[in-house]
Coordinates of N, CA and C in Angstrom, one line a residue:
M1 N -28.2 51.4 -14.0 CA -27.7 52.7 -13.9 C -27.0 53.0 -15.3
A2 N -27.3 54.2 -15.8 CA -26.7 54.6 -17.0 C -25.2 54.9 -16.7
S3 N -24.4 54.6 -17.7 CA -22.9 54.8 -17.5 C -22.6 56.3 -17.3
V4 N -21.9 56.6 -16.3 CA -21.5 58.0 -16.0 C -20.0 58.1 -16.4
T5 N -19.7 59.2 -17.1 CA -18.4 59.4 -17.6 C -17.5 60.1 -16.6
C6 N -16.3 60.0 -16.8 CA -15.3 60.8 -15.9 C -15.6 62.3 -16.0
A7 N -15.9 62.8 -17.2 CA -16.2 64.2 -17.4 C -17.5 64.6 -16.6
A8 N -18.5 63.7 -16.6 CA -19.7 64.0 -15.9 C -19.4 64.1 -14.3
Y9 N -18.7 63.1 -13.8 CA -18.3 63.2 -12.4 C -17.6 64.4 -12.1
K10 N -16.6 64.8 -12.9 CA -15.8 66.0 -12.7 C -16.7 67.3 -12.7
A11 N -17.7 67.3 -13.6 CA -18.6 68.5 -13.6 C -19.4 68.5 -12.3
A12 N -20.0 67.4 -11.9 CA -20.8 67.3 -10.7 C -19.9 67.7 -9.4
L13 N -18.8 67.1 -9.3 CA -17.9 67.4 -8.2 C -17.5 68.9 -8.1
A14 N -17.2 69.4 -9.3 CA -16.9 70.9 -9.4 C -18.0 71.7 -8.8
L15 N -19.2 71.4 -9.2 CA -20.4 72.1 -8.7 C -20.6 72.0 -7.2
L16 N -20.2 70.8 -6.6 CA -20.4 70.5 -5.2 C -19.2 71.0 -4.3
E17 N -18.1 71.2 -4.9 CA -16.8 71.4 -4.2 C -16.9 72.5 -3.2
R18 N -17.4 73.6 -3.6 CA -17.3 74.8 -2.7 C -18.1 74.6 -1.4
D19 N -19.2 73.9 -1.5 CA -20.1 73.7 -0.3 C -20.0 72.3 0.3
M20 N -19.1 71.5 -0.2 CA -19.0 70.1 0.3 C -18.4 70.1 1.7
P21 N -19.1 69.4 2.6 CA -18.5 69.2 3.9 C -17.2 68.5 3.8
P22 N -16.2 68.8 4.6 CA -14.9 68.2 4.5 C -14.9 66.7 4.6
K23 N -15.8 66.1 5.4 CA -15.9 64.7 5.6 C -16.4 64.0 4.3
H24 N -17.2 64.7 3.5 CA -17.7 64.1 2.3 C -16.5 63.9 1.3
R25 N -15.7 64.9 1.3 CA -14.5 64.8 0.4 C -13.6 63.7 1.0
L26 N -13.5 63.7 2.3 CA -12.6 62.7 2.9 C -13.1 61.2 2.6
L27 N -14.5 61.1 2.6 CA -15.0 59.8 2.2 C -14.5 59.4 0.8
L28 N -14.6 60.3 -0.1 CA -14.1 60.0 -1.5 C -12.6 59.7 -1.5
E29 N -11.8 60.4 -0.8 CA -10.4 60.2 -0.7 C -10.0 58.9 -0.1
C30 N -10.6 58.6 1.0 CA -10.3 57.3 1.7 C -10.8 56.1 0.9
H31 N -12.0 56.2 0.3 CA -12.4 55.2 -0.6 C -11.5 55.0 -1.7
Y32 N -11.0 56.0 -2.4 CA -10.1 56.0 -3.5 C -8.8 55.3 -3.0
R33 N -8.3 55.6 -1.8 CA -7.0 55.1 -1.4 C -7.0 53.6 -0.9
A34 N -8.2 53.1 -0.7 CA -8.3 51.7 -0.3 C -7.8 50.8 -1.5
P35 N -7.2 49.6 -1.1 CA -6.7 48.7 -2.1 C -7.8 48.4 -3.2
R36 N -7.5 48.6 -4.4 CA -8.4 48.4 -5.6 C -9.7 49.3 -5.4
H37 N -9.6 50.4 -4.6 CA -10.7 51.3 -4.4 C -11.9 50.5 -3.8
T38 N -11.6 49.5 -2.9 CA -12.6 48.7 -2.4 C -12.6 48.7 -0.9
V39 N -13.7 49.0 -0.3 CA -13.8 49.1 1.2 C -15.1 48.5 1.7
T40 N -15.2 48.3 3.0 CA -16.4 48.1 3.7 C -16.9 49.4 4.3
A41 N -18.1 49.5 4.6 CA -18.6 50.7 5.3 C -18.0 50.8 6.6
R42 N -17.7 49.7 7.3 CA -17.1 49.7 8.6 C -15.7 50.3 8.5
S43 N -14.9 49.8 7.6 CA -13.5 50.3 7.4 C -13.5 51.8 7.0
L44 N -14.4 52.1 6.1 CA -14.5 53.5 5.7 C -14.8 54.4 6.9
A45 N -15.7 54.0 7.8 CA -16.1 54.8 9.0 C -14.8 55.0 9.8
R46 N -14.0 54.0 10.0 CA -12.8 54.1 10.8 C -11.9 55.1 10.1
S47 N -11.7 55.0 8.8 CA -10.8 55.9 8.1 C -11.2 57.4 8.2
V48 N -12.5 57.6 8.2 CA -13.0 59.0 8.1 C -13.2 59.6 9.5
G49 N -13.3 58.7 10.5 CA -13.5 59.1 11.9 C -15.0 59.1 12.3
Y50 N -15.8 58.3 11.7 CA -17.2 58.2 12.1 C -17.3 57.0 13.1
A51 N -18.2 57.1 14.0 CA -18.4 56.1 15.1 C -18.9 54.8 14.5
S52 N -19.6 54.8 13.4 CA -20.2 53.5 12.9 C -20.4 53.6 11.4
Y53 N -20.6 52.4 10.9 CA -20.9 52.3 9.4 C -22.2 53.0 9.1
G54 N -23.1 53.2 10.0 CA -24.4 53.9 9.7 C -24.1 55.3 9.3
A55 N -23.2 56.0 9.9 CA -22.8 57.3 9.5 C -22.3 57.4 8.1
V56 N -21.5 56.4 7.7 CA -21.0 56.3 6.4 C -22.2 56.2 5.4
N57 N -23.1 55.3 5.7 CA -24.3 55.1 4.9 C -25.0 56.4 4.7
L58 N -25.2 57.1 5.8 CA -26.0 58.3 5.7 C -25.2 59.4 4.9
Q59 N -24.0 59.6 5.3 CA -23.2 60.7 4.7 C -22.8 60.5 3.2
Y60 N -22.4 59.2 2.9 CA -22.1 58.9 1.5 C -23.4 58.9 0.7
G61 N -24.5 58.5 1.3 CA -25.7 58.5 0.6 C -26.2 60.0 0.3
T62 N -25.9 60.9 1.2 CA -26.3 62.3 1.0 C -25.4 62.9 -0.1
L63 N -24.1 62.6 -0.1 CA -23.3 63.1 -1.2 C -23.7 62.4 -2.5
A64 N -24.0 61.2 -2.5 CA -24.4 60.5 -3.7 C -25.7 61.0 -4.3
R65 N -26.7 61.4 -3.4 CA -27.9 61.9 -3.9 C -27.7 63.2 -4.6
K66 N -26.8 64.1 -4.1 CA -26.5 65.3 -4.7 C -25.9 65.1 -6.1
I67 N -25.0 64.1 -6.2 CA -24.4 63.8 -7.5 C -25.5 63.3 -8.5
C68 N -26.3 62.4 -8.0 CA -27.5 62.0 -8.8 C -28.3 63.1 -9.3
D69 N -28.6 64.0 -8.4 CA -29.5 65.2 -8.8 C -28.8 66.0 -9.9
I70 N -27.5 66.3 -9.8 CA -26.8 67.1 -10.8 C -26.8 66.3 -12.1
L71 N -26.5 65.0 -12.1 CA -26.4 64.2 -13.3 C -27.7 63.7 -13.9
G72 N -28.8 64.0 -13.2 CA -30.1 63.6 -13.7 C -30.3 62.1 -13.6
Q73 N -29.6 61.4 -12.6 CA -29.7 60.0 -12.5 C -30.8 59.7 -11.4
R74 N -31.7 58.8 -11.8 CA -32.8 58.4 -10.9 C -32.5 56.9 -10.4
L75 N -31.9 56.8 -9.3 CA -31.5 55.5 -8.8 C -32.3 55.1 -7.5
E76 N -32.7 53.9 -7.4 CA -33.3 53.5 -6.1 C -32.4 53.7 -4.9
Y77 N -31.2 53.4 -5.1 CA -30.2 53.6 -4.1 C -29.1 54.6 -4.6
H78 N -29.1 55.8 -4.1 CA -28.3 56.9 -4.7 C -26.8 56.5 -4.6
V79 N -26.4 55.8 -3.6 CA -25.0 55.5 -3.5 C -24.4 54.6 -4.6
L80 N -25.3 54.0 -5.4 CA -24.9 53.3 -6.6 C -24.2 54.2 -7.6
I81 N -24.3 55.5 -7.5 CA -23.7 56.4 -8.4 C -22.2 56.4 -8.1
V82 N -21.8 56.2 -6.9 CA -20.3 56.2 -6.5 C -19.7 54.8 -6.4
A83 N -20.5 53.8 -6.2 CA -19.9 52.5 -5.9 C -20.8 51.4 -6.4
K84 N -20.2 50.2 -6.7 CA -21.0 49.0 -6.9 C -20.8 48.2 -5.7
F85 N -21.6 47.2 -5.4 CA -21.6 46.4 -4.2 C -21.4 45.0 -4.5
V86 N -20.6 44.3 -3.7 CA -20.4 42.9 -3.8 C -20.4 42.3 -2.4
Q87 N -21.2 41.2 -2.3 CA -21.3 40.6 -1.0 C -20.6 39.2 -1.1
P88 N -19.4 39.1 -0.6 CA -18.7 37.8 -0.6 C -19.4 36.9 0.4
K89 N -19.2 35.6 0.2 CA -19.7 34.6 1.2 C -19.1 34.9 2.5
N90 N -19.9 34.9 3.5 CA -19.4 35.1 4.9 C -18.6 36.3 5.1
G91 N -19.0 37.4 4.5 CA -18.2 38.6 4.7 C -19.1 39.9 4.6
E92 N -18.5 41.0 4.9 CA -19.2 42.3 4.8 C -19.4 42.7 3.4
I93 N -20.3 43.5 3.1 CA -20.5 44.0 1.7 C -19.3 44.9 1.4
L94 N -18.8 44.7 0.2 CA -17.7 45.5 -0.3 C -18.2 46.6 -1.2
W95 N -17.7 47.8 -1.0 CA -18.0 48.9 -1.8 C -16.9 49.2 -2.8
I96 N -17.1 49.1 -4.1 CA -16.1 49.2 -5.1 C -16.4 50.5 -5.8
M97 N -15.4 51.5 -5.7 CA -15.6 52.8 -6.4 C -15.7 52.6 -7.9
R98 N -16.6 53.4 -8.5 CA -16.8 53.4 -9.9 C -15.5 53.9 -10.6
P99 N -14.9 53.2 -11.6 CA -13.7 53.6 -12.2 C -13.7 55.0 -12.7
A100 N -14.8 55.4 -13.3 CA -14.8 56.8 -13.9 C -14.8 57.8 -12.7
L101 N -15.3 57.5 -11.6 CA -15.2 58.4 -10.4 C -13.8 58.5 -9.9
A102 N -13.1 57.3 -9.9 CA -11.7 57.3 -9.5 C -10.9 58.2 -10.4
R103 N -11.1 58.1 -11.7 CA -10.3 58.9 -12.7 C -10.6 60.3 -12.5
A104 N -11.9 60.7 -12.2 CA -12.3 62.1 -12.0 C -11.6 62.7 -10.8
L105 N -11.5 61.9 -9.8 CA -10.8 62.4 -8.6 C -9.3 62.6 -8.9
E106 N -8.7 61.7 -9.7 CA -7.3 61.9 -10.1 C -7.1 63.2 -10.9
E107 N -8.0 63.3 -12.0 CA -7.9 64.4 -12.9 C -8.1 65.8 -12.2
M108 N -9.0 65.8 -11.2 CA -9.3 67.0 -10.5 C -8.2 67.4 -9.4
G109 N -7.2 66.4 -9.2 CA -6.2 66.6 -8.3 C -6.6 66.4 -6.8
W110 N -7.7 65.8 -6.6 CA -8.2 65.5 -5.3 C -7.4 64.4 -4.6
V111 N -6.9 63.5 -5.5 CA -6.1 62.4 -5.0 C -4.9 62.3 -6.0
V112 N -3.9 61.5 -5.5 CA -2.7 61.3 -6.4 C -2.7 59.8 -6.7
E113 N -2.7 59.5 -8.0 CA -2.7 58.1 -8.4 C -1.4 57.5 -7.9
G114 N -1.6 56.3 -7.4 CA -0.5 55.5 -6.9 C -0.2 55.7 -5.4
L115 N -0.7 56.8 -4.8 CA -0.6 57.0 -3.3 C -1.8 56.4 -2.6
R116 N -1.6 55.3 -1.9 CA -2.7 54.6 -1.3 C -2.3 54.3 0.1

């Protein structure tokens, strides 16, 4: 994946903001507030109020596809635009928010740095 800048994320989110479903924004906010911006799909589902991690996969993937489209990114898995993934031994996959996306959320005032 090509490196995406904070400014690029801000531009994409600004275009999406008006029509963004509230839970898509909540996904970003909850992911940001997680320790070190790191969550599992299951814990993100609980935070946002989805019944299962499958809903997180679908909804975060939908948001990520829109970001990819705006930024001209062609990724096999759209969600890679918002997070990288790490699978620890004997554990669930960890979703780590892209640092430039976290900064964009701060700079746009969608989250407050330090409040987690």
